XYZ file of C-alpha atoms in Angstrom:
300
model
C 67.553 -73.400 206.333
C 64.853 -72.586 208.886
C 61.461 -71.382 207.783
C 61.146 -67.618 207.588
C 58.196 -65.346 208.164
C 57.392 -62.309 206.056
C 55.764 -59.580 208.157
C 53.190 -57.559 206.236
C 53.335 -53.932 207.343
C 50.427 -51.525 206.895
C 49.569 -48.159 208.368
C 48.185 -49.725 211.553
C 51.369 -51.587 212.544
C 53.954 -49.434 210.788
C 55.535 -47.673 213.765
C 55.800 -50.904 215.760
C 57.487 -52.741 212.886
C 59.892 -49.965 211.913
C 61.156 -49.980 215.507
C 61.553 -53.766 215.320
C 63.558 -53.362 212.117
C 65.722 -50.702 213.726
C 66.472 -52.990 216.688
C 67.252 -55.969 214.440
C 69.878 -54.021 212.494
C 72.168 -53.933 215.531
C 72.539 -57.734 215.278
C 71.970 -58.356 211.567
C 74.116 -56.057 209.392
C 73.388 -57.641 205.988
C 70.362 -55.965 204.427
C 68.746 -57.262 201.255
C 65.926 -55.268 199.778
C 63.514 -55.096 196.879
C 60.861 -52.675 195.639
C 57.697 -52.716 193.629
C 57.008 -49.518 191.745
C 54.462 -48.454 189.109
C 56.490 -48.936 185.956
C 58.661 -46.928 183.554
C 57.632 -43.815 181.678
C 60.768 -44.187 179.564
C 62.004 -47.543 178.323
C 65.697 -47.342 177.520
C 66.601 -48.954 174.184
C 69.269 -51.632 173.907
C 72.683 -50.195 173.224
C 71.905 -46.787 174.724
C 74.755 -44.775 176.177
C 75.233 -44.639 179.925
C 74.179 -40.987 179.869
C 70.874 -41.907 178.211
C 70.314 -44.806 180.602
C 70.838 -42.548 183.588
C 68.616 -39.780 182.194
C 65.827 -42.328 181.703
C 66.408 -43.754 185.194
C 66.230 -40.288 186.760
C 63.075 -39.377 184.836
C 61.314 -42.592 185.860
C 62.316 -42.480 189.528
C 61.717 -38.752 189.993
C 58.152 -39.015 188.669
C 56.930 -42.258 190.233
C 56.374 -43.427 193.816
C 57.065 -46.688 195.587
C 54.298 -49.237 196.082
C 56.068 -51.832 198.239
C 59.390 -51.889 200.074
C 60.689 -55.319 201.095
C 63.656 -55.697 203.422
C 65.367 -58.741 204.947
C 68.122 -58.568 207.554
C 70.702 -61.310 208.128
C 74.073 -61.944 209.713
C 77.292 -62.934 207.962
C 76.448 -66.625 208.435
C 73.149 -66.231 206.594
C 70.887 -66.416 209.641
C 67.756 -64.399 208.913
C 66.766 -61.807 211.493
C 63.452 -60.872 209.892
C 61.690 -59.905 206.688
C 59.311 -56.974 206.372
C 57.072 -55.960 203.498
C 56.063 -52.312 203.848
C 52.902 -51.519 201.878
C 52.682 -47.855 200.916
C 49.509 -45.960 200.207
C 48.912 -45.883 196.471
C 45.761 -44.515 194.857
C 45.135 -45.436 191.238
C 42.826 -42.424 190.891
C 45.504 -39.862 191.781
C 49.013 -41.390 191.624
C 50.966 -41.725 188.388
C 51.520 -45.194 186.973
C 52.012 -47.256 183.823
C 48.944 -49.421 183.147
C 50.823 -52.551 182.092
C 52.899 -52.480 185.280
C 49.847 -52.126 187.504
C 48.143 -55.014 185.725
C 51.273 -57.135 186.182
C 51.340 -56.411 189.914
C 47.630 -57.129 190.267
C 48.107 -60.440 188.480
C 50.797 -61.259 191.063
C 48.619 -60.525 194.065
C 49.147 -56.845 194.875
C 45.893 -55.497 196.379
C 45.499 -51.887 195.248
C 42.188 -51.451 197.036
C 43.862 -52.217 200.335
C 46.878 -50.089 199.453
C 44.560 -47.108 198.988
C 42.685 -47.881 202.203
C 45.382 -49.139 204.609
C 48.711 -48.244 202.986
C 51.429 -46.394 204.902
C 51.540 -42.681 204.145
C 54.643 -42.036 202.095
C 55.916 -39.016 204.063
C 55.799 -40.935 207.354
C 57.525 -43.918 205.773
C 60.237 -41.744 204.220
C 60.911 -39.867 207.452
C 61.295 -42.936 209.659
C 63.187 -44.986 207.073
C 65.667 -42.131 206.642
C 66.261 -42.142 210.392
C 66.872 -45.878 210.407
C 69.384 -45.595 207.544
C 71.160 -42.605 209.126
C 71.395 -44.421 212.450
C 73.062 -47.591 211.126
C 76.264 -46.724 209.306
C 77.939 -50.152 209.029
C 75.467 -52.144 206.969
C 76.047 -54.077 203.769
C 73.164 -53.506 201.365
C 72.538 -56.479 199.077
C 70.392 -56.207 195.984
C 69.710 -57.989 192.712
C 69.943 -55.833 189.573
C 69.403 -53.076 192.073
C 69.832 -49.872 190.099
C 66.153 -48.932 190.357
C 65.796 -50.323 193.880
C 68.673 -48.182 195.131
C 67.456 -45.163 193.179
C 63.953 -45.268 194.629
C 65.347 -45.766 198.121
C 67.817 -42.910 197.686
C 65.046 -40.562 196.588
C 62.899 -41.703 199.510
C 65.439 -41.208 202.298
C 66.895 -37.945 200.957
C 63.509 -36.480 199.986
C 65.109 -35.104 196.822
C 65.212 -35.885 193.098
C 68.107 -38.025 191.936
C 71.421 -36.219 191.344
C 72.018 -34.756 187.868
C 74.891 -37.044 186.826
C 76.037 -40.627 187.176
C 79.137 -39.536 189.125
C 77.056 -37.521 191.605
C 74.580 -40.395 191.856
C 77.314 -42.926 192.720
C 78.847 -40.507 195.230
C 75.528 -39.969 197.008
C 74.807 -43.713 197.108
C 78.154 -44.162 198.840
C 77.305 -41.538 201.451
C 73.821 -42.853 202.215
C 74.325 -46.618 201.949
C 78.053 -47.222 202.216
C 78.691 -50.849 201.214
C 76.505 -52.109 198.352
C 76.616 -55.507 196.618
C 74.655 -56.361 193.462
C 74.161 -60.113 193.062
C 73.525 -59.824 189.322
C 76.914 -58.190 188.840
C 78.589 -60.713 191.144
C 77.032 -63.614 189.204
C 79.067 -62.620 186.142
C 82.107 -64.144 187.838
C 80.489 -67.338 189.132
C 80.836 -70.477 187.029
C 77.510 -71.972 186.002
C 75.436 -68.809 186.443
C 75.520 -67.918 182.735
C 77.486 -64.745 183.088
C 74.822 -63.187 185.285
C 72.336 -62.999 182.414
C 69.569 -64.605 184.472
C 66.806 -63.321 186.700
C 66.783 -63.826 190.440
C 64.452 -66.826 190.164
C 66.740 -68.429 187.570
C 69.820 -68.132 189.773
C 67.852 -69.393 192.781
C 66.795 -72.455 190.799
C 70.372 -73.282 189.815
C 71.529 -72.883 193.419
C 68.499 -74.838 194.739
C 67.283 -71.959 196.901
C 63.548 -72.096 197.585
C 61.287 -69.073 197.629
C 59.033 -68.150 200.553
C 55.921 -66.256 199.493
C 54.919 -65.081 196.021
C 57.116 -63.811 193.204
C 56.994 -60.075 192.468
C 56.104 -59.323 196.064
C 58.763 -57.106 197.636
C 59.077 -59.050 200.901
C 59.432 -62.422 199.189
C 61.941 -61.055 196.682
C 64.068 -59.470 199.423
C 64.150 -62.765 201.336
C 65.074 -64.726 198.217
C 67.829 -62.187 197.524
C 69.271 -62.744 201.017
C 69.229 -66.513 200.643
C 70.725 -66.478 197.144
C 73.495 -64.169 198.340
C 74.314 -66.478 201.250
C 74.348 -69.532 198.982
C 76.602 -67.815 196.444
C 79.084 -66.784 199.135
C 79.243 -70.357 200.419
C 79.271 -72.155 197.073
C 81.843 -69.916 195.379
C 83.821 -68.801 198.455
C 83.317 -65.221 197.362
C 85.218 -62.285 198.767
C 82.432 -59.747 198.381
C 84.841 -56.830 198.844
C 85.957 -57.489 195.264
C 82.448 -56.638 194.050
C 81.414 -54.014 196.606
C 80.041 -50.908 194.951
C 79.671 -52.456 191.482
C 76.146 -52.180 190.093
C 74.844 -53.995 187.063
C 73.981 -51.268 184.560
C 76.373 -48.425 185.347
C 80.150 -48.146 185.215
C 80.645 -45.767 188.162
C 81.630 -47.622 191.309
C 79.956 -46.758 194.619
C 82.642 -45.962 197.174
C 82.029 -45.795 200.896
C 83.380 -42.469 202.158
C 85.765 -42.097 205.064
C 84.265 -40.714 208.285
C 86.460 -38.255 210.186
C 85.561 -36.244 213.291
C 85.513 -32.480 213.237
C 85.526 -29.778 215.887
C 81.790 -29.738 216.571
C 81.564 -33.432 217.468
C 80.040 -34.586 214.194
C 81.387 -36.802 211.443
C 82.296 -35.410 208.051
C 82.252 -37.875 205.177
C 85.041 -37.513 202.660
C 84.518 -39.342 199.344
C 87.085 -41.992 198.480
C 86.489 -41.773 194.725
C 89.132 -40.410 192.410
C 86.848 -37.584 191.280
C 87.626 -34.393 193.222
C 84.720 -33.305 195.387
C 84.218 -30.780 198.164
C 83.819 -31.952 201.735
C 80.297 -33.107 202.295
C 78.002 -31.934 205.008
C 77.978 -33.742 208.311
C 75.728 -36.517 209.532
C 74.913 -36.632 213.227
C 76.718 -39.261 215.233
C 75.005 -42.384 216.543
C 72.583 -41.689 219.374
C 70.865 -43.999 221.810
C 67.427 -42.590 221.060
C 66.033 -43.706 217.714
C 63.851 -40.665 217.055
C 66.795 -38.243 217.481
C 68.689 -39.609 214.485
C 68.622 -36.988 211.748
C 66.978 -37.973 208.469
C 69.141 -37.663 205.373
C 66.874 -34.990 203.892
C 68.354 -32.690 206.545
C 72.007 -33.512 206.083
C 72.794 -34.076 202.426
């Protein structure tokens, strides 16, 4: 596989690179992503109920901010269209964090001095990312053990706390992201991958997929996720529709809603889950001007 470049994105080149990402998504509909965030205020014990796991997830995500957002785009053949590592402004003197997590990230090369000085302002990042996500409605989002990655992204693009229940959480993920695939869940059904009870690096080693960049850096991890996913599809001849919407860690399946037109020229999304739900508010149709696309904070 050809060498890939990871583009580091800071405040100075943010707008240029987010437009490049937006343009790439028209040709590369597979999106793998990874986050770095400042830890967990609540550590969920083994054997906890799903309700407890979700309450802990919501508490952690609602109170902590992203540090890095890595995203890789590819086509169905596995050709990489680009990898971006967005570095968000994070100030250790004012932002909340867990000390052990910050030390771990520092040990793996995250530069918190530069994040404070040159990081992308979160509000600007959230606004433009939400417009990118709202504009591209036919993507497949690929993650590895992505419960927290999806949760942080959902909070970012909606500009709201996580929903109050697992069912509402899964429903909102379906509206915002549509098709979602979790490699860790998929690996449960692949011979030789130890039932999925391995980390991303462990699965990559078995499949002989090489990493570009450093571990525990969001850009490198998103690129490795894309390459592992491609290798798994080829090696196991996987029909990913069998695993779409299944996340490792929760039982609720994420279902892509059906888009139907209504009288005012917009699309209403109707959930396809079995749980009864009212019609959801409308999302503006695709436009040819990137900045017109409505962010999700305005439409959910």
